[in-house]
Coordinates of N, CA and C in Angstrom, one line a residue:
M1 N 0.6 -0.9 0.2 CA 0.0 0.5 -0.1 C 0.8 1.2 0.1
T2 N 0.6 2.5 -0.7 CA 1.1 3.9 -0.6 C 0.6 4.3 0.3
W3 N 1.2 5.1 0.6 CA 1.2 6.0 1.8 C 1.0 7.6 2.3
L4 N 0.4 8.6 2.0 CA 0.7 9.9 1.8 C 0.9 9.8 3.8
R5 N 2.1 10.9 3.4 CA 2.8 11.1 4.5 C 2.4 13.2 4.4
L6 N 2.1 13.6 5.6 CA 1.5 15.7 5.8 C 2.4 15.6 7.2
S7 N 3.6 16.4 6.8 CA 4.1 17.2 7.9 C 3.8 18.6 7.9
I8 N 3.6 18.7 9.2 CA 3.0 20.7 9.2 C 3.8 20.9 10.4
S9 N 4.2 22.1 10.6 CA 4.9 22.2 11.0 C 4.1 23.9 12.0
S10 N 4.1 23.7 12.9 CA 3.0 24.5 13.6 C 3.7 25.6 15.6
H11 N 3.4 25.7 15.8 CA 3.8 26.3 17.8 C 2.6 25.2 18.5
R12 N 3.3 24.8 19.4 CA 2.8 23.8 20.0 C 1.5 23.9 21.0
E13 N 1.0 25.6 21.0 CA -0.4 25.3 21.4 C -1.3 24.9 20.0
Y14 N -1.2 24.2 19.1 CA -1.8 24.5 18.2 C -2.1 22.5 17.9
L15 N -0.5 21.8 18.2 CA -0.8 20.3 18.5 C -2.0 19.7 18.6
D16 N -2.6 19.4 19.6 CA -3.6 18.7 19.9 C -4.9 19.2 18.8
E17 N -5.2 20.5 18.8 CA -6.0 20.7 17.5 C -5.9 20.3 16.0
L18 N -4.5 20.3 15.8 CA -4.2 19.3 14.7 C -4.2 18.1 14.4
K19 N -3.4 17.4 15.7 CA -3.5 15.8 16.0 C -5.6 15.6 15.7
D20 N -6.0 16.1 16.6 CA -7.7 15.5 16.7 C -8.0 15.7 15.6
L21 N -7.6 17.2 14.6 CA -8.2 17.1 12.9 C -8.1 15.8 12.3
L22 N -6.3 15.3 12.3 CA -5.9 14.2 11.8 C -6.4 13.2 11.8
E23 N -6.9 12.7 13.3 CA -7.3 11.3 14.0 C -8.7 11.2 12.9
K24 N -9.5 12.4 12.8 CA -11.1 12.4 12.7 C -10.7 12.6 10.9
F25 N -9.2 12.5 10.7 CA -9.3 11.9 8.4 C -8.9 10.4 9.0
E26 N -8.8 10.0 9.9 CA -7.7 8.4 9.8 C -6.5 8.1 10.1
S27 N -5.7 9.6 10.4 CA -4.6 8.8 10.8 C -4.4 7.8 10.8
S28 N -3.0 6.8 9.6 CA -2.5 6.1 10.7 C -1.6 5.8 11.8
S29 N -1.1 6.8 11.3 CA 0.5 7.3 12.6 C 0.2 8.8 13.1
I30 N 0.7 9.5 14.4 CA 1.1 11.1 14.2 C 2.2 10.6 15.4
S31 N 3.1 11.3 14.4 CA 4.8 11.5 15.6 C 5.0 13.3 15.5
Y32 N 5.9 13.5 16.5 CA 6.3 14.9 16.4 C 7.8 15.4 16.8
T33 N 8.1 15.9 16.0 CA 9.5 15.6 15.8 C 9.9 17.5 16.2
P34 N 11.1 18.1 16.7 CA 11.5 19.2 16.9 C 11.6 19.9 15.7
Y35 N 11.3 21.0 15.1 CA 11.2 22.0 14.1 C 12.4 23.2 15.0
S36 N 12.1 23.3 15.9 CA 12.5 24.3 16.8 C 13.7 23.8 17.2
R37 N 14.9 24.4 17.8 CA 16.0 24.1 18.6 C 16.1 23.6 20.5
E38 N 14.9 24.2 20.7 CA 15.2 24.5 22.0 C 15.4 23.4 22.4
A39 N 16.0 22.4 23.9 CA 15.7 21.6 24.7 C 14.8 21.2 25.1
V40 N 14.7 19.9 25.3 CA 12.7 19.5 25.8 C 13.3 18.4 27.0
F41 N 13.1 18.9 28.0 CA 13.9 17.8 29.6 C 12.3 17.9 30.1
D42 N 11.9 16.4 30.3 CA 11.0 15.9 31.6 C 11.6 16.4 32.9
D43 N 10.2 16.8 33.3 CA 11.1 17.8 34.7 C 10.0 16.9 35.1
P44 N 9.7 16.2 36.5 CA 8.9 15.0 37.3 C 8.0 16.4 37.5
S45 N 8.7 17.6 38.0 CA 7.3 18.5 38.7 C 6.4 19.0 37.4
E46 N 6.9 18.7 36.6 CA 5.8 19.7 35.6 C 5.6 19.0 34.2
Q47 N 5.0 19.6 33.8 CA 3.9 18.6 32.9 C 4.6 18.4 31.7
A48 N 5.0 17.3 30.6 CA 5.9 17.2 30.0 C 5.4 17.9 28.2
R49 N 6.0 19.1 28.1 CA 5.9 19.6 26.7 C 6.4 19.3 25.5
L50 N 6.0 19.5 24.4 CA 6.8 19.9 23.7 C 7.7 20.9 22.7
W51 N 7.9 21.0 21.5 CA 9.1 21.6 21.1 C 8.1 23.4 20.9
E52 N 8.9 24.6 21.2 CA 8.0 25.6 20.9 C 7.4 25.7 19.2
I53 N 8.3 25.1 18.8 CA 7.5 25.1 17.4 C 8.4 23.4 17.2
T54 N 7.0 22.2 16.4 CA 7.2 20.9 16.8 C 6.6 20.8 14.9
T55 N 7.1 19.7 14.5 CA 6.7 19.3 13.7 C 5.9 18.0 13.7
L56 N 5.0 18.3 13.2 CA 3.5 17.0 13.6 C 3.5 15.9 12.4
T57 N 3.7 14.5 11.8 CA 3.9 14.1 11.0 C 2.2 13.3 10.7
A58 N 2.1 13.2 10.0 CA 0.8 12.0 9.8 C 1.0 11.2 8.9
L59 N 0.6 10.2 8.5 CA 0.2 9.0 8.0 C -1.2 8.6 6.9
L60 N -1.4 8.9 6.2 CA -3.0 8.8 5.9 C -2.9 8.1 4.2
D61 N -4.0 8.0 4.6 CA -4.8 7.0 3.5 C -4.3 7.6 1.9
P62 N -4.1 7.1 0.7 CA -3.9 8.5 -0.7 C -5.2 8.4 -1.0
A63 N -6.3 7.9 -0.4 CA -7.6 8.4 -0.9 C -8.6 9.5 -0.5
V64 N -7.4 10.2 0.7 CA -8.2 11.5 1.2 C -8.2 12.4 0.8
D65 N -9.0 13.7 0.5 CA -8.9 14.4 0.1 C -8.3 15.2 0.7
L66 N -7.0 15.8 0.1 CA -5.8 16.4 0.3 C -6.5 18.1 0.4
D67 N -7.2 18.0 -0.4 CA -7.5 19.6 -0.6 C -8.8 19.8 0.6
I68 N -9.4 19.0 0.6 CA -10.6 18.9 1.6 C -9.3 19.2 3.3
L69 N -8.9 18.1 3.3 CA -7.8 18.3 4.8 C -7.1 19.2 5.5
L70 N -6.7 20.2 4.1 CA -5.4 21.4 4.2 C -6.6 22.5 4.5
A71 N -7.7 22.5 3.6 CA -8.7 23.3 4.1 C -9.4 23.8 5.2
C72 N -9.7 22.6 6.1 CA -10.0 22.1 7.5 C -8.7 22.0 8.6
I73 N -7.5 22.0 7.8 CA -6.7 22.2 8.8 C -6.0 24.5 8.6
R74 N -6.2 24.9 7.9 CA -6.3 26.5 7.7 C -7.8 27.3 8.9
N75 N -8.7 26.2 8.5 CA -9.7 27.1 9.1 C -9.8 26.5 11.0
C76 N -9.2 25.0 11.1 CA -8.5 24.5 12.8 C -7.6 26.1 13.5
I77 N -6.6 26.1 12.4 CA -5.4 27.0 13.2 C -5.1 27.7 12.3
G78 N -5.5 28.0 11.7 CA -5.2 30.1 11.1 C -3.9 29.7 9.8
T79 N -4.6 29.9 8.9 CA -2.9 29.8 7.6 C -1.4 30.0 8.2
Q80 N -1.8 31.3 9.4 CA -1.2 31.9 9.6 C 0.1 31.3 10.6
N81 N -0.3 30.3 11.5 CA -0.3 29.2 12.4 C 0.4 28.3 11.5
I82 N 0.3 27.8 10.2 CA 1.3 27.1 9.7 C 2.7 27.5 9.6
I83 N 3.6 27.1 9.7 CA 5.1 27.4 9.3 C 5.1 27.0 8.5
E84 N 5.4 25.6 8.3 CA 5.2 25.4 6.8 C 4.5 23.3 6.9
H85 N 4.9 23.1 5.7 CA 3.8 21.6 5.8 C 4.7 21.4 4.0
Q86 N 4.4 19.9 4.7 CA 4.9 19.4 3.0 C 4.6 17.8 3.1
I87 N 3.7 17.2 1.9 CA 3.4 16.2 1.4 C 4.4 15.3 0.9
D88 N 4.5 14.0 1.2 CA 5.4 13.0 0.0 C 4.3 11.7 -0.1
V89 N 4.5 11.3 -0.5 CA 4.0 10.0 -1.6 C 5.4 8.6 -0.4
L90 N 4.8 8.1 0.5 CA 5.5 7.1 0.8 C 5.1 5.7 0.5
K91 N 6.1 4.8 -0.9 CA 5.9 3.9 -0.7 C 5.8 2.7 0.3
D92 N 4.7 1.9 0.6 CA 5.3 0.8 1.5 C 6.4 -0.4 1.3
E93 N 7.0 -0.9 2.0 CA 7.8 -1.6 1.9 C 8.3 -2.8 2.8
D94 N 9.1 -3.7 3.0 CA 9.0 -4.2 3.9 C 10.0 -3.7 5.0
W95 N 9.3 -3.4 6.4 CA 9.9 -2.1 7.7 C 11.1 -2.5 7.9
E96 N 10.5 -3.7 8.2 CA 11.5 -4.5 9.3 C 12.7 -4.8 8.0
A97 N 12.9 -5.6 7.3 CA 14.2 -5.8 6.3 C 14.9 -4.5 6.2
T98 N 14.3 -3.2 5.8 CA 14.8 -2.6 5.5 C 15.9 -1.8 6.6
Y99 N 15.1 -2.2 8.0 CA 15.8 -1.5 9.1 C 16.9 -3.1 9.8
K100 N 16.8 -4.1 9.2 CA 17.5 -4.9 9.3 C 18.9 -4.7 8.4
S101 N 18.7 -4.6 7.4 CA 19.7 -4.0 6.7 C 20.5 -3.1 6.5
S102 N 19.8 -1.8 7.3 CA 20.8 -0.5 7.7 C 21.8 -1.2 9.3
I103 N 21.6 -2.7 9.6 CA 22.4 -2.7 10.9 C 23.7 -3.5 10.9
N104 N 24.5 -3.7 10.8 CA 25.8 -4.2 10.3 C 26.6 -4.3 12.0
P105 N 27.7 -5.7 11.9 CA 28.2 -5.8 13.0 C 28.9 -4.6 13.4
I106 N 29.4 -4.3 14.6 CA 30.8 -3.8 15.3 C 31.7 -4.2 15.5
I107 N 32.7 -3.8 15.0 CA 33.9 -4.4 15.6 C 34.6 -3.6 16.5
I108 N 35.1 -3.7 17.7 CA 36.1 -2.8 18.5 C 37.4 -3.3 18.4
N109 N 38.4 -2.7 17.9 CA 39.7 -2.6 18.3 C 40.3 -4.1 17.9
D110 N 39.6 -4.5 16.6 CA 39.9 -5.7 16.5 C 39.9 -7.4 17.2
T111 N 39.1 -7.2 17.8 CA 38.9 -7.7 19.3 C 37.7 -8.2 19.4
L112 N 37.0 -7.0 19.9 CA 35.1 -7.5 19.8 C 34.1 -7.3 19.0
C113 N 33.5 -7.9 18.7 CA 32.3 -7.7 17.5 C 31.1 -8.0 18.4
I114 N 30.0 -6.9 17.9 CA 28.5 -6.9 18.4 C 27.7 -6.9 17.2
Y115 N 27.2 -8.4 17.0 CA 26.6 -8.6 15.8 C 24.4 -8.9 16.1
P116 N 24.1 -8.7 15.3 CA 22.9 -9.2 15.4 C 22.3 -10.4 15.1
S117 N 21.7 -10.7 15.6 CA 21.3 -12.3 14.8 C 21.2 -12.9 13.5
W118 N 20.3 -11.6 12.5 CA 20.5 -11.9 11.3 C 21.9 -12.0 10.3
T119 N 22.8 -11.2 11.1 CA 23.9 -11.7 10.5 C 25.1 -12.5 10.6
S120 N 26.0 -12.1 10.6 CA 26.9 -13.4 11.6 C 28.0 -12.7 11.9
A121 N 28.9 -12.9 12.6 CA 30.7 -12.5 13.1 C 31.9 -12.6 12.0
P122 N 32.7 -11.5 12.0 CA 33.7 -12.0 11.0 C 34.6 -13.1 12.5
A123 N 35.1 -13.9 11.2 CA 35.7 -15.2 11.9 C 37.7 -14.5 12.7
N124 N 36.9 -13.1 12.2 CA 39.0 -13.3 13.0 C 38.7 -12.3 14.2
V125 N 37.9 -12.1 14.6 CA 37.5 -11.7 16.5 C 37.9 -12.4 17.8
A126 N 38.6 -12.5 18.2 CA 38.5 -12.9 19.3 C 37.2 -13.3 19.9
Y127 N 36.4 -11.9 20.2 CA 35.0 -12.2 20.8 C 34.1 -11.5 20.3
A128 N 33.3 -12.4 20.3 CA 31.6 -12.1 19.2 C 30.5 -12.6 20.2
I129 N 29.6 -11.5 20.5 CA 28.5 -11.1 21.2 C 27.5 -10.7 20.1
E130 N 25.9 -11.9 20.6 CA 24.9 -12.0 19.4 C 24.5 -11.4 20.2
L131 N 23.7 -9.8 20.0 CA 22.7 -8.9 20.2 C 21.9 -8.5 19.5
D132 N 20.1 -8.6 19.5 CA 20.3 -7.9 18.5 C 19.6 -6.2 19.2
P133 N 19.4 -5.5 18.4 CA 19.3 -3.9 18.6 C 18.0 -3.7 19.3
G134 N 17.7 -3.3 20.3 CA 16.1 -3.2 21.1 C 15.8 -1.9 21.9
L135 N 15.1 -1.9 23.1 CA 15.0 -0.4 23.6 C 16.2 -0.2 24.6
A136 N 16.9 -1.0 24.8 CA 17.7 -1.3 26.0 C 19.3 -0.7 25.5
F137 N 20.4 -1.9 24.9 CA 21.2 -1.7 24.4 C 21.2 -1.3 22.8
G138 N 20.2 -1.2 21.8 CA 20.8 -0.5 20.6 C 21.5 -1.5 20.0
T139 N 22.6 -0.3 19.2 CA 23.2 -1.6 18.1 C 24.5 -1.5 18.7
G140 N 24.6 -0.1 19.5 CA 26.4 -0.3 20.3 C 26.7 0.9 19.3
T141 N 26.4 1.8 18.3 CA 26.6 2.5 18.4 C 27.2 4.2 19.2
H142 N 26.6 3.9 19.7 CA 26.2 5.6 20.8 C 27.6 5.7 21.3
E143 N 28.2 6.8 21.3 CA 29.3 7.1 21.9 C 29.6 6.5 23.1
T144 N 28.8 6.4 24.3 CA 29.2 6.0 25.3 C 29.1 4.7 25.4
T145 N 28.4 3.8 25.0 CA 28.6 1.8 24.9 C 29.9 2.1 23.6
S146 N 30.0 3.3 23.0 CA 31.3 2.6 22.1 C 32.6 2.3 23.2
L147 N 32.4 3.7 23.9 CA 33.6 3.7 24.9 C 33.7 3.2 25.8
C148 N 32.8 2.3 26.3 CA 33.1 1.5 27.6 C 33.4 0.1 26.4
L149 N 33.1 -0.3 25.4 CA 34.0 -1.6 24.4 C 34.8 -0.9 24.1
E150 N 35.0 0.1 23.3 CA 36.6 0.3 23.5 C 37.3 0.0 25.2
W151 N 37.0 0.2 26.0 CA 37.8 0.1 27.0 C 38.0 -1.3 27.8
L152 N 37.0 -2.1 27.1 CA 37.1 -3.3 27.9 C 37.6 -4.1 27.1
T153 N 38.2 -4.0 25.9 CA 39.4 -5.0 25.0 C 40.4 -4.2 25.1
D154 N 41.0 -2.8 25.8 CA 42.1 -2.4 26.1 C 42.2 -2.7 27.6
N155 N 41.7 -3.3 27.8 CA 42.2 -3.7 29.7 C 41.7 -5.1 29.9
N156 N 43.0 -5.8 30.9 CA 42.6 -7.0 31.6 C 41.9 -6.8 32.6
I157 N 40.4 -7.4 32.0 CA 40.0 -7.6 33.5 C 39.6 -8.8 33.6
T158 N 40.6 -10.0 33.4 CA 40.5 -11.0 34.4 C 41.0 -11.2 35.5
G159 N 39.6 -12.1 36.5 CA 39.6 -11.9 37.9 C 39.0 -10.8 38.4
K160 N 38.3 -9.3 37.6 CA 38.2 -8.2 38.4 C 36.2 -8.5 38.2
R161 N 36.5 -7.5 39.1 CA 34.7 -7.4 39.0 C 34.5 -5.9 38.3
I162 N 33.6 -6.2 37.3 CA 33.3 -4.2 36.9 C 31.2 -4.7 37.1
I163 N 31.7 -3.2 37.5 CA 29.9 -2.5 37.6 C 29.2 -1.9 36.9
D164 N 28.1 -2.2 36.0 CA 27.7 -1.5 34.8 C 27.0 -0.3 35.3
Y165 N 27.3 1.4 36.0 CA 27.1 1.6 36.4 C 26.3 2.5 35.2
G166 N 25.4 3.2 35.9 CA 24.3 3.6 34.9 C 23.7 3.1 33.9
C167 N 23.2 1.5 33.7 CA 22.5 0.6 32.5 C 21.1 1.2 32.9
G168 N 21.0 2.0 33.9 CA 19.1 1.8 33.6 C 18.5 0.7 34.4

């Protein structure tokens, strides 16, 4: 199936109205990404907030009448409050296969390899760890993870205890 991807950038006070409208047009998904550059932190004492200017992206059935939808958006939040918008045609594909093709084994100091289950480790590394990316570990490419893995390959830890401090 082909999808229409509509991205609208607006001020955060209009995002709930936009989301509600897009849900009425049976959007399959709605996501938020920053348009402005300010940092957003979750303070437990405050209600979570989005960026001052946020891009809302929705996937829509290609049969939706875009002229009517855009007219409704303009009527809902006002043309002056639409900072930017874009409409793309997004062809359906095997998203899982596309994602998997982007993840390759990571080799640290020619000694340690982290690889997902759908690939194999090279034969020339001393240690190989099969680990599928997920919410907890990811792919091993994050700077802090890479630095820790490099440290492990550079130091003899035989007979020593290691604390994974900050692992969550």
